[in-house]
């Protein structure tokens, strides 16, 4: 068990458009979901933490108006990159946590390219 | 502040054993995780330690010393597919994962 899906796996969009990425926990209810970003050859960077039904908690330096997170249910969280720019091109990974022992299960990631 | 230290890169030979060390300093501690990440892919869970000692899982073992703020991941009988980055992460008092930068493991034939 503990499978997390992410959709789409790859997306190419034009500068100024918005992109929505979905993260679903398929076989468990996730108390908390996380969104990460990873640039090539760099470590994971936590963007935000979201609990179902409440506002996401963003890490310092992450623009909440640019990266909109919605956690509508215990199995679904979405990240919308608004007015995307080329510098937003990155690998976006979500993870879900269901409780003790608090390990995070990762989705396969979404590679975003903004042209 | 909170900090995780692990080597940036290690090289080992196919069939050999390698130990990847990790030291941590966190506000509170609720366990230590190891994840494997192949290039271009998301991390996958390898192990979790919350008590002192060694946890063995097939070719991989993970060790924790809470008093020393130290953990290691031991990989035996290395295979070429083990070439990946290995991420150490500590769970702090708020149950947030504090991530290390990862150790890139290169396996040579």
PDB file of N, CA and C in Angstrom, chain B:
ATOM      1  N   UNK B   1      19.945  26.188  14.963  1.00  0.00           N
ATOM      2  CA  UNK B   1      19.214  25.833  13.747  1.00  0.00           C
ATOM      3  C   UNK B   1      19.218  24.348  13.519  1.00  0.00           C
ATOM      4  N   UNK B   2      18.460  23.923  12.542  1.00  0.00           N
ATOM      5  CA  UNK B   2      18.362  22.514  12.218  1.00  0.00           C
ATOM      6  C   UNK B   2      19.269  22.216  11.032  1.00  0.00           C
ATOM      7  N   UNK B   3      19.941  21.085  11.101  1.00  0.00           N
ATOM      8  CA  UNK B   3      20.932  20.793  10.073  1.00  0.00           C
ATOM      9  C   UNK B   3      21.124  19.300   9.901  1.00  0.00           C
ATOM     10  N   UNK B   4      21.281  18.902   8.665  1.00  0.00           N
ATOM     11  CA  UNK B   4      21.602  17.511   8.331  1.00  0.00           C
ATOM     12  C   UNK B   4      22.872  17.527   7.486  1.00  0.00           C
ATOM     13  N   UNK B   5      23.847  16.724   7.853  1.00  0.00           N
ATOM     14  CA  UNK B   5      25.090  16.645   7.087  1.00  0.00           C
ATOM     15  C   UNK B   5      25.302  15.236   6.563  1.00  0.00           C
ATOM     16  N   UNK B   6      25.603  15.131   5.300  1.00  0.00           N
ATOM     17  CA  UNK B   6      25.970  13.858   4.696  1.00  0.00           C
ATOM     18  C   UNK B   6      26.928  14.155   3.555  1.00  0.00           C
ATOM     19  N   UNK B   7      27.782  13.194   3.205  1.00  0.00           N
ATOM     20  CA  UNK B   7      28.756  13.461   2.135  1.00  0.00           C
ATOM     21  C   UNK B   7      28.046  13.728   0.811  1.00  0.00           C
ATOM     22  N   UNK B   8      28.690  14.543   0.000  1.00  0.00           N
ATOM     23  CA  UNK B   8      28.095  14.922  -1.278  1.00  0.00           C
ATOM     24  C   UNK B   8      28.111  13.774  -2.273  1.00  0.00           C
ATOM     25  N   UNK B   9      29.215  13.060  -2.284  1.00  0.00           N
ATOM     26  CA  UNK B   9      29.365  12.005  -3.290  1.00  0.00           C
ATOM     27  C   UNK B   9      30.259  10.892  -2.758  1.00  0.00           C
ATOM     28  N   UNK B  10      29.955   9.668  -3.129  1.00  0.00           N
ATOM     29  CA  UNK B  10      30.792   8.517  -2.783  1.00  0.00           C
ATOM     30  C   UNK B  10      30.876   7.604  -3.992  1.00  0.00           C
ATOM     31  N   UNK B  11      31.992   6.893  -4.071  1.00  0.00           N
ATOM     32  CA  UNK B  11      32.187   5.933  -5.154  1.00  0.00           C
ATOM     33  C   UNK B  11      32.493   4.575  -4.551  1.00  0.00           C
ATOM     34  N   UNK B  12      31.902   3.534  -5.119  1.00  0.00           N
ATOM     35  CA  UNK B  12      32.152   2.177  -4.634  1.00  0.00           C
ATOM     36  C   UNK B  12      32.135   1.218  -5.820  1.00  0.00           C
ATOM     37  N   UNK B  13      32.610   0.009  -5.557  1.00  0.00           N
ATOM     38  CA  UNK B  13      32.730  -1.004  -6.605  1.00  0.00           C
ATOM     39  C   UNK B  13      31.581  -1.996  -6.519  1.00  0.00           C
ATOM     40  N   UNK B  14      31.123  -2.429  -7.649  1.00  0.00           N
ATOM     41  CA  UNK B  14      30.075  -3.450  -7.711  1.00  0.00           C
ATOM     42  C   UNK B  14      30.466  -4.660  -6.871  1.00  0.00           C
ATOM     43  N   UNK B  15      29.519  -5.138  -6.053  1.00  0.00           N
ATOM     44  CA  UNK B  15      29.772  -6.291  -5.199  1.00  0.00           C
ATOM     45  C   UNK B  15      30.326  -5.949  -3.826  1.00  0.00           C
ATOM     46  N   UNK B  16      30.757  -4.728  -3.656  1.00  0.00           N
ATOM     47  CA  UNK B  16      31.359  -4.315  -2.380  1.00  0.00           C
ATOM     48  C   UNK B  16      30.294  -3.819  -1.410  1.00  0.00           C
ATOM     49  N   UNK B  17      30.772  -3.261  -0.289  1.00  0.00           N
ATOM     50  CA  UNK B  17      29.903  -2.694   0.749  1.00  0.00           C
ATOM     51  C   UNK B  17      30.226  -1.200   0.867  1.00  0.00           C
ATOM     52  N   UNK B  18      29.199  -0.394   1.084  1.00  0.00           N
ATOM     53  CA  UNK B  18      29.435   1.032   1.290  1.00  0.00           C
ATOM     54  C   UNK B  18      28.577   1.518   2.453  1.00  0.00           C
ATOM     55  N   UNK B  19      29.128   2.446   3.220  1.00  0.00           N
ATOM     56  CA  UNK B  19      28.411   3.021   4.353  1.00  0.00           C
ATOM     57  C   UNK B  19      28.273   4.526   4.129  1.00  0.00           C
ATOM     58  N   UNK B  20      27.052   5.013   4.145  1.00  0.00           N
ATOM     59  CA  UNK B  20      26.788   6.437   3.955  1.00  0.00           C
ATOM     60  C   UNK B  20      26.385   7.014   5.313  1.00  0.00           C
ATOM     61  N   UNK B  21      27.165   7.970   5.786  1.00  0.00           N
ATOM     62  CA  UNK B  21      26.939   8.541   7.110  1.00  0.00           C
ATOM     63  C   UNK B  21      26.068   9.791   7.050  1.00  0.00           C
ATOM     64  N   UNK B  22      25.402  10.038   8.157  1.00  0.00           N
ATOM     65  CA  UNK B  22      24.534  11.217   8.266  1.00  0.00           C
ATOM     66  C   UNK B  22      24.548  11.689   9.716  1.00  0.00           C
ATOM     67  N   UNK B  23      24.796  12.958   9.919  1.00  0.00           N
ATOM     68  CA  UNK B  23      24.670  13.531  11.256  1.00  0.00           C
ATOM     69  C   UNK B  23      23.576  14.581  11.222  1.00  0.00           C
ATOM     70  N   UNK B  24      22.885  14.716  12.347  1.00  0.00           N
ATOM     71  CA  UNK B  24      21.747  15.622  12.352  1.00  0.00           C
ATOM     72  C   UNK B  24      21.702  16.440  13.639  1.00  0.00           C
ATOM     73  N   UNK B  25      21.141  17.626  13.490  1.00  0.00           N
ATOM     74  CA  UNK B  25      20.854  18.494  14.636  1.00  0.00           C
ATOM     75  C   UNK B  25      19.463  19.050  14.397  1.00  0.00           C
ATOM     76  N   UNK B  26      18.527  18.667  15.243  1.00  0.00           N
ATOM     77  CA  UNK B  26      17.147  19.109  15.037  1.00  0.00           C
ATOM     78  C   UNK B  26      16.525  19.562  16.355  1.00  0.00           C
ATOM     79  N   UNK B  27      15.463  20.320  16.224  1.00  0.00           N
ATOM     80  CA  UNK B  27      14.665  20.728  17.393  1.00  0.00           C
ATOM     81  C   UNK B  27      13.744  19.561  17.718  1.00  0.00           C
ATOM     82  N   UNK B  28      14.151  18.773  18.675  1.00  0.00           N
ATOM     83  CA  UNK B  28      13.411  17.553  18.957  1.00  0.00           C
ATOM     84  C   UNK B  28      13.727  16.497  17.902  1.00  0.00           C
ATOM     85  N   UNK B  29      13.335  15.284  18.190  1.00  0.00           N
ATOM     86  CA  UNK B  29      13.653  14.200  17.244  1.00  0.00           C
ATOM     87  C   UNK B  29      12.594  13.117  17.350  1.00  0.00           C
ATOM     88  N   UNK B  30      12.061  12.751  16.190  1.00  0.00           N
ATOM     89  CA  UNK B  30      11.048  11.697  16.158  1.00  0.00           C
ATOM     90  C   UNK B  30      11.375  10.622  15.129  1.00  0.00           C
ATOM     91  N   UNK B  31      12.635  10.536  14.765  1.00  0.00           N
ATOM     92  CA  UNK B  31      13.015   9.449  13.873  1.00  0.00           C
ATOM     93  C   UNK B  31      13.858   9.914  12.709  1.00  0.00           C
ATOM     94  N   UNK B  32      14.508   8.948  12.062  1.00  0.00           N
ATOM     95  CA  UNK B  32      15.437   9.246  10.975  1.00  0.00           C
ATOM     96  C   UNK B  32      15.062   8.359   9.788  1.00  0.00           C
ATOM     97  N   UNK B  33      14.920   8.998   8.635  1.00  0.00           N
ATOM     98  CA  UNK B  33      14.536   8.286   7.422  1.00  0.00           C
ATOM     99  C   UNK B  33      15.687   8.273   6.423  1.00  0.00           C
ATOM    100  N   UNK B  34      15.727   7.230   5.631  1.00  0.00           N
ATOM    101  CA  UNK B  34      16.586   7.180   4.460  1.00  0.00           C
ATOM    102  C   UNK B  34      15.714   6.943   3.228  1.00  0.00           C
ATOM    103  N   UNK B  35      15.996   7.725   2.199  1.00  0.00           N
ATOM    104  CA  UNK B  35      15.297   7.593   0.932  1.00  0.00           C
ATOM    105  C   UNK B  35      16.330   7.402  -0.176  1.00  0.00           C
ATOM    106  N   UNK B  36      15.906   6.711  -1.239  1.00  0.00           N
ATOM    107  CA  UNK B  36      16.733   6.551  -2.433  1.00  0.00           C
ATOM    108  C   UNK B  36      16.095   7.353  -3.574  1.00  0.00           C
ATOM    109  N   UNK B  37      16.909   8.068  -4.307  1.00  0.00           N
ATOM    110  CA  UNK B  37      16.376   8.823  -5.439  1.00  0.00           C
ATOM    111  C   UNK B  37      17.255   8.603  -6.665  1.00  0.00           C
ATOM    112  N   UNK B  38      16.680   7.955  -7.674  1.00  0.00           N
ATOM    113  CA  UNK B  38      17.374   7.820  -8.945  1.00  0.00           C
ATOM    114  C   UNK B  38      17.197   9.102  -9.738  1.00  0.00           C
ATOM    115  N   UNK B  39      18.145   9.376 -10.599  1.00  0.00           N
ATOM    116  CA  UNK B  39      18.134  10.618 -11.374  1.00  0.00           C
ATOM    117  C   UNK B  39      16.822  10.757 -12.139  1.00  0.00           C
ATOM    118  N   UNK B  40      16.202  11.913 -12.015  1.00  0.00           N
ATOM    119  CA  UNK B  40      14.975  12.189 -12.743  1.00  0.00           C
ATOM    120  C   UNK B  40      13.728  11.564 -12.155  1.00  0.00           C
ATOM    121  N   UNK B  41      13.880  10.915 -10.994  1.00  0.00           N
ATOM    122  CA  UNK B  41      12.731  10.276 -10.362  1.00  0.00           C
ATOM    123  C   UNK B  41      12.501  10.834  -8.970  1.00  0.00           C
ATOM    124  N   UNK B  42      11.330  10.530  -8.417  1.00  0.00           N
ATOM    125  CA  UNK B  42      11.027  10.949  -7.053  1.00  0.00           C
ATOM    126  C   UNK B  42      11.695  10.009  -6.046  1.00  0.00           C
ATOM    127  N   UNK B  43      11.887  10.471  -4.819  1.00  0.00           N
ATOM    128  CA  UNK B  43      12.483   9.614  -3.791  1.00  0.00           C
ATOM    129  C   UNK B  43      11.586   8.426  -3.430  1.00  0.00           C
ATOM    130  N   UNK B  44      12.208   7.332  -3.047  1.00  0.00           N
ATOM    131  CA  UNK B  44      11.467   6.178  -2.541  1.00  0.00           C
ATOM    132  C   UNK B  44      11.980   5.846  -1.147  1.00  0.00           C
ATOM    133  N   UNK B  45      11.066   5.448  -0.280  1.00  0.00           N
ATOM    134  CA  UNK B  45      11.362   5.174   1.118  1.00  0.00           C
ATOM    135  C   UNK B  45      12.228   3.928   1.249  1.00  0.00           C
ATOM    136  N   UNK B  46      13.283   4.021   2.054  1.00  0.00           N
ATOM    137  CA  UNK B  46      14.140   2.864   2.313  1.00  0.00           C
ATOM    138  C   UNK B  46      14.000   2.364   3.749  1.00  0.00           C
ATOM    139  N   UNK B  47      14.125   3.301   4.716  1.00  0.00           N
ATOM    140  CA  UNK B  47      14.142   2.833   6.107  1.00  0.00           C
ATOM    141  C   UNK B  47      13.748   3.935   7.064  1.00  0.00           C
ATOM    142  N   UNK B  48      13.385   3.500   8.269  1.00  0.00           N
ATOM    143  CA  UNK B  48      13.038   4.423   9.347  1.00  0.00           C
ATOM    144  C   UNK B  48      13.598   3.869  10.649  1.00  0.00           C
ATOM    145  N   UNK B  49      14.335   4.712  11.374  1.00  0.00           N
ATOM    146  CA  UNK B  49      14.861   4.342  12.690  1.00  0.00           C
ATOM    147  C   UNK B  49      14.404   5.382  13.709  1.00  0.00           C
ATOM    148  N   UNK B  50      13.911   4.918  14.825  1.00  0.00           N
ATOM    149  CA  UNK B  50      13.593   5.844  15.908  1.00  0.00           C
ATOM    150  C   UNK B  50      14.292   5.417  17.202  1.00  0.00           C
ATOM    151  N   UNK B  51      14.626   4.132  17.304  1.00  0.00           N
ATOM    152  CA  UNK B  51      15.369   3.629  18.457  1.00  0.00           C
ATOM    153  C   UNK B  51      16.811   3.370  18.056  1.00  0.00           C
ATOM    154  N   UNK B  52      17.701   3.432  19.030  1.00  0.00           N
ATOM    155  CA  UNK B  52      19.107   3.140  18.759  1.00  0.00           C
ATOM    156  C   UNK B  52      19.263   1.718  18.242  1.00  0.00           C
ATOM    157  N   UNK B  53      20.185   1.556  17.321  1.00  0.00           N
ATOM    158  CA  UNK B  53      20.498   0.216  16.865  1.00  0.00           C
ATOM    159  C   UNK B  53      20.428   0.088  15.368  1.00  0.00           C
ATOM    160  N   UNK B  54      20.554  -1.148  14.943  1.00  0.00           N
ATOM    161  CA  UNK B  54      20.639  -1.477  13.527  1.00  0.00           C
ATOM    162  C   UNK B  54      19.346  -2.140  13.067  1.00  0.00           C
ATOM    163  N   UNK B  55      18.824  -1.647  11.949  1.00  0.00           N
ATOM    164  CA  UNK B  55      17.648  -2.252  11.315  1.00  0.00           C
ATOM    165  C   UNK B  55      18.101  -2.827   9.984  1.00  0.00           C
ATOM    166  N   UNK B  56      17.896  -4.123   9.805  1.00  0.00           N
ATOM    167  CA  UNK B  56      18.346  -4.751   8.571  1.00  0.00           C
ATOM    168  C   UNK B  56      17.152  -5.077   7.683  1.00  0.00           C
ATOM    169  N   UNK B  57      17.334  -4.777   6.389  1.00  0.00           N
ATOM    170  CA  UNK B  57      16.271  -5.049   5.429  1.00  0.00           C
ATOM    171  C   UNK B  57      16.930  -5.484   4.131  1.00  0.00           C
ATOM    172  N   UNK B  58      17.156  -6.782   4.011  1.00  0.00           N
ATOM    173  CA  UNK B  58      17.799  -7.302   2.816  1.00  0.00           C
ATOM    174  C   UNK B  58      19.237  -6.814   2.704  1.00  0.00           C
ATOM    175  N   UNK B  59      19.579  -6.257   1.554  1.00  0.00           N
ATOM    176  CA  UNK B  59      20.954  -5.784   1.349  1.00  0.00           C
ATOM    177  C   UNK B  59      21.210  -4.451   2.032  1.00  0.00           C
ATOM    178  N   UNK B  60      20.124  -3.796   2.481  1.00  0.00           N
ATOM    179  CA  UNK B  60      20.265  -2.477   3.094  1.00  0.00           C
ATOM    180  C   UNK B  60      20.052  -2.575   4.599  1.00  0.00           C
ATOM    181  N   UNK B  61      20.874  -1.855   5.346  1.00  0.00           N
ATOM    182  CA  UNK B  61      20.713  -1.755   6.796  1.00  0.00           C
ATOM    183  C   UNK B  61      20.848  -0.297   7.181  1.00  0.00           C
ATOM    184  N   UNK B  62      20.163   0.100   8.233  1.00  0.00           N
ATOM    185  CA  UNK B  62      20.283   1.476   8.714  1.00  0.00           C
ATOM    186  C   UNK B  62      20.512   1.452  10.221  1.00  0.00           C
ATOM    187  N   UNK B  63      21.392   2.340  10.649  1.00  0.00           N
ATOM    188  CA  UNK B  63      21.797   2.394  12.054  1.00  0.00           C
ATOM    189  C   UNK B  63      21.512   3.774  12.603  1.00  0.00           C
ATOM    190  N   UNK B  64      21.146   3.825  13.889  1.00  0.00           N
ATOM    191  CA  UNK B  64      20.891   5.103  14.549  1.00  0.00           C
ATOM    192  C   UNK B  64      21.528   5.137  15.929  1.00  0.00           C
ATOM    193  N   UNK B  65      22.156   6.279  16.237  1.00  0.00           N
ATOM    194  CA  UNK B  65      22.599   6.573  17.593  1.00  0.00           C
ATOM    195  C   UNK B  65      22.026   7.932  17.952  1.00  0.00           C
ATOM    196  N   UNK B  66      21.015   7.949  18.796  1.00  0.00           N
ATOM    197  CA  UNK B  66      20.339   9.207  19.155  1.00  0.00           C
ATOM    198  C   UNK B  66      21.258  10.093  19.991  1.00  0.00           C
ATOM    199  N   UNK B  67      22.054   9.474  20.851  1.00  0.00           N
ATOM    200  CA  UNK B  67      22.933  10.281  21.713  1.00  0.00           C
ATOM    201  C   UNK B  67      23.993  11.007  20.895  1.00  0.00           C
ATOM    202  N   UNK B  68      24.383  10.436  19.772  1.00  0.00           N
ATOM    203  CA  UNK B  68      25.406  11.048  18.928  1.00  0.00           C
ATOM    204  C   UNK B  68      24.814  11.837  17.773  1.00  0.00           C
ATOM    205  N   UNK B  69      23.528  11.780  17.591  1.00  0.00           N
ATOM    206  CA  UNK B  69      22.927  12.466  16.445  1.00  0.00           C
ATOM    207  C   UNK B  69      23.484  11.936  15.140  1.00  0.00           C
ATOM    208  N   UNK B  70      23.529  10.624  15.028  1.00  0.00           N
ATOM    209  CA  UNK B  70      24.261   9.990  13.929  1.00  0.00           C
ATOM    210  C   UNK B  70      23.501   8.786  13.397  1.00  0.00           C
ATOM    211  N   UNK B  71      23.535   8.651  12.088  1.00  0.00           N
ATOM    212  CA  UNK B  71      22.946   7.494  11.438  1.00  0.00           C
ATOM    213  C   UNK B  71      23.821   7.090  10.266  1.00  0.00           C
ATOM    214  N   UNK B  72      23.720   5.848   9.880  1.00  0.00           N
ATOM    215  CA  UNK B  72      24.341   5.448   8.613  1.00  0.00           C
ATOM    216  C   UNK B  72      23.448   4.467   7.879  1.00  0.00           C
ATOM    217  N   UNK B  73      23.625   4.462   6.576  1.00  0.00           N
ATOM    218  CA  UNK B  73      22.957   3.503   5.693  1.00  0.00           C
ATOM    219  C   UNK B  73      24.045   2.607   5.134  1.00  0.00           C
ATOM    220  N   UNK B  74      23.869   1.312   5.300  1.00  0.00           N
ATOM    221  CA  UNK B  74      24.855   0.339   4.839  1.00  0.00           C
ATOM    222  C   UNK B  74      24.272  -0.443   3.674  1.00  0.00           C
ATOM    223  N   UNK B  75      24.982  -0.434   2.566  1.00  0.00           N
ATOM    224  CA  UNK B  75      24.534  -1.168   1.391  1.00  0.00           C
ATOM    225  C   UNK B  75      25.531  -2.276   1.102  1.00  0.00           C
ATOM    226  N   UNK B  76      25.041  -3.506   1.059  1.00  0.00           N
ATOM    227  CA  UNK B  76      25.907  -4.652   0.814  1.00  0.00           C
ATOM    228  C   UNK B  76      25.705  -5.183  -0.602  1.00  0.00           C
ATOM    229  N   UNK B  77      26.688  -5.960  -1.052  1.00  0.00           N
ATOM    230  CA  UNK B  77      26.597  -6.610  -2.375  1.00  0.00           C
ATOM    231  C   UNK B  77      26.096  -5.623  -3.428  1.00  0.00           C
ATOM    232  N   UNK B  78      26.819  -4.536  -3.528  1.00  0.00           N
ATOM    233  CA  UNK B  78      26.388  -3.452  -4.395  1.00  0.00           C
ATOM    234  C   UNK B  78      26.129  -3.905  -5.823  1.00  0.00           C
ATOM    235  N   UNK B  79      25.048  -3.360  -6.375  1.00  0.00           N
ATOM    236  CA  UNK B  79      24.697  -3.617  -7.770  1.00  0.00           C
ATOM    237  C   UNK B  79      24.690  -2.281  -8.517  1.00  0.00           C
ATOM    238  N   UNK B  80      24.841  -2.374  -9.818  1.00  0.00           N
ATOM    239  CA  UNK B  80      24.896  -1.148 -10.615  1.00  0.00           C
ATOM    240  C   UNK B  80      23.618  -0.310 -10.423  1.00  0.00           C
ATOM    241  N   UNK B  81      22.492  -0.989 -10.214  1.00  0.00           N
ATOM    242  CA  UNK B  81      21.221  -0.266 -10.050  1.00  0.00           C
ATOM    243  C   UNK B  81      21.156   0.522  -8.740  1.00  0.00           C
ATOM    244  N   UNK B  82      22.123   0.295  -7.855  1.00  0.00           N
ATOM    245  CA  UNK B  82      22.168   1.054  -6.602  1.00  0.00           C
ATOM    246  C   UNK B  82      22.736   2.459  -6.807  1.00  0.00           C
ATOM    247  N   UNK B  83      23.247   2.725  -7.998  1.00  0.00           N
ATOM    248  CA  UNK B  83      23.722   4.079  -8.307  1.00  0.00           C
ATOM    249  C   UNK B  83      22.532   5.036  -8.225  1.00  0.00           C
ATOM    250  N   UNK B  84      22.600   5.953  -7.279  1.00  0.00           N
ATOM    251  CA  UNK B  84      21.489   6.863  -7.008  1.00  0.00           C
ATOM    252  C   UNK B  84      21.946   7.865  -5.961  1.00  0.00           C
ATOM    253  N   UNK B  85      21.060   8.783  -5.647  1.00  0.00           N
ATOM    254  CA  UNK B  85      21.303   9.659  -4.495  1.00  0.00           C
ATOM    255  C   UNK B  85      20.569   9.094  -3.294  1.00  0.00           C
ATOM    256  N   UNK B  86      21.203   9.174  -2.128  1.00  0.00           N
ATOM    257  CA  UNK B  86      20.602   8.667  -0.906  1.00  0.00           C
ATOM    258  C   UNK B  86      20.390   9.850   0.034  1.00  0.00           C
ATOM    259  N   UNK B  87      19.134  10.035   0.409  1.00  0.00           N
ATOM    260  CA  UNK B  87      18.743  11.197   1.199  1.00  0.00           C
ATOM    261  C   UNK B  87      18.482  10.798   2.635  1.00  0.00           C
ATOM    262  N   UNK B  88      19.098  11.528   3.532  1.00  0.00           N
ATOM    263  CA  UNK B  88      18.883  11.353   4.967  1.00  0.00           C
ATOM    264  C   UNK B  88      17.915  12.443   5.404  1.00  0.00           C
ATOM    265  N   UNK B  89      16.931  12.104   6.228  1.00  0.00           N
ATOM    266  CA  UNK B  89      15.966  13.106   6.683  1.00  0.00           C
ATOM    267  C   UNK B  89      15.573  12.804   8.125  1.00  0.00           C
ATOM    268  N   UNK B  90      15.584  13.827   8.956  1.00  0.00           N
ATOM    269  CA  UNK B  90      15.222  13.678  10.359  1.00  0.00           C
ATOM    270  C   UNK B  90      13.863  14.314  10.623  1.00  0.00           C
ATOM    271  N   UNK B  91      13.077  13.664  11.444  1.00  0.00           N
ATOM    272  CA  UNK B  91      11.735  14.155  11.795  1.00  0.00           C
ATOM    273  C   UNK B  91      11.861  14.954  13.080  1.00  0.00           C
ATOM    274  N   UNK B  92      11.504  16.239  13.017  1.00  0.00           N
ATOM    275  CA  UNK B  92      11.711  17.073  14.198  1.00  0.00           C
ATOM    276  C   UNK B  92      10.507  17.009  15.141  1.00  0.00           C
ATOM    277  N   UNK B  93      10.501  17.870  16.142  1.00  0.00           N
ATOM    278  CA  UNK B  93       9.460  17.819  17.171  1.00  0.00           C
ATOM    279  C   UNK B  93       8.078  18.160  16.616  1.00  0.00           C
ATOM    280  N   UNK B  94       8.040  18.867  15.487  1.00  0.00           N
ATOM    281  CA  UNK B  94       6.763  19.194  14.832  1.00  0.00           C
ATOM    282  C   UNK B  94       6.383  18.171  13.770  1.00  0.00           C
ATOM    283  N   UNK B  95       7.099  17.067  13.752  1.00  0.00           N
ATOM    284  CA  UNK B  95       6.876  16.004  12.766  1.00  0.00           C
ATOM    285  C   UNK B  95       7.080  16.502  11.342  1.00  0.00           C
ATOM    286  N   UNK B  96       8.000  17.449  11.194  1.00  0.00           N
ATOM    287  CA  UNK B  96       8.403  17.904   9.878  1.00  0.00           C
ATOM    288  C   UNK B  96       9.723  17.239   9.529  1.00  0.00           C
ATOM    289  N   UNK B  97       9.858  16.846   8.271  1.00  0.00           N
ATOM    290  CA  UNK B  97      11.106  16.225   7.824  1.00  0.00           C
ATOM    291  C   UNK B  97      12.122  17.300   7.475  1.00  0.00           C
ATOM    292  N   UNK B  98      13.294  17.174   8.054  1.00  0.00           N
ATOM    293  CA  UNK B  98      14.415  18.041   7.725  1.00  0.00           C
ATOM    294  C   UNK B  98      15.343  17.233   6.822  1.00  0.00           C
ATOM    295  N   UNK B  99      15.536  17.709   5.605  1.00  0.00           N
ATOM    296  CA  UNK B  99      16.245  16.921   4.592  1.00  0.00           C
ATOM    297  C   UNK B  99      17.718  17.269   4.499  1.00  0.00           C
ATOM    298  N   UNK B 100      18.546  16.266   4.323  1.00  0.00           N
ATOM    299  CA  UNK B 100      19.920  16.475   3.921  1.00  0.00           C
ATOM    300  C   UNK B 100      19.967  16.720   2.415  1.00  0.00           C
ATOM    301  N   UNK B 101      21.115  17.148   1.938  1.00  0.00           N
ATOM    302  CA  UNK B 101      21.264  17.470   0.511  1.00  0.00           C
ATOM    303  C   UNK B 101      21.413  16.222  -0.343  1.00  0.00           C
ATOM    304  N   UNK B 102      21.624  15.072   0.299  1.00  0.00           N
ATOM    305  CA  UNK B 102      21.754  13.833  -0.453  1.00  0.00           C
ATOM    306  C   UNK B 102      23.191  13.459  -0.739  1.00  0.00           C
ATOM    307  N   UNK B 103      23.442  12.168  -0.817  1.00  0.00           N
ATOM    308  CA  UNK B 103      24.748  11.627  -1.177  1.00  0.00           C
ATOM    309  C   UNK B 103      24.612  10.909  -2.498  1.00  0.00           C
ATOM    310  N   UNK B 104      25.341  11.359  -3.487  1.00  0.00           N
ATOM    311  CA  UNK B 104      25.322  10.694  -4.788  1.00  0.00           C
ATOM    312  C   UNK B 104      26.277   9.513  -4.735  1.00  0.00           C
ATOM    313  N   UNK B 105      25.747   8.324  -4.928  1.00  0.00           N
ATOM    314  CA  UNK B 105      26.555   7.108  -4.894  1.00  0.00           C
ATOM    315  C   UNK B 105      26.813   6.636  -6.316  1.00  0.00           C
ATOM    316  N   UNK B 106      28.086   6.522  -6.657  1.00  0.00           N
ATOM    317  CA  UNK B 106      28.490   6.055  -7.984  1.00  0.00           C
ATOM    318  C   UNK B 106      29.054   4.658  -7.835  1.00  0.00           C
ATOM    319  N   UNK B 107      28.482   3.709  -8.573  1.00  0.00           N
ATOM    320  CA  UNK B 107      28.950   2.323  -8.528  1.00  0.00           C
ATOM    321  C   UNK B 107      29.758   2.045  -9.803  1.00  0.00           C
ATOM    322  N   UNK B 108      30.969   1.551  -9.604  1.00  0.00           N
ATOM    323  CA  UNK B 108      31.819   1.212 -10.741  1.00  0.00           C
ATOM    324  C   UNK B 108      31.920  -0.305 -10.887  1.00  0.00           C
ATOM    325  N   UNK B 109      31.984  -0.785 -12.131  1.00  0.00           N
ATOM    326  CA  UNK B 109      32.065  -2.236 -12.336  1.00  0.00           C
ATOM    327  C   UNK B 109      33.385  -2.795 -11.809  1.00  0.00           C
TER     328      UNK B 109
END
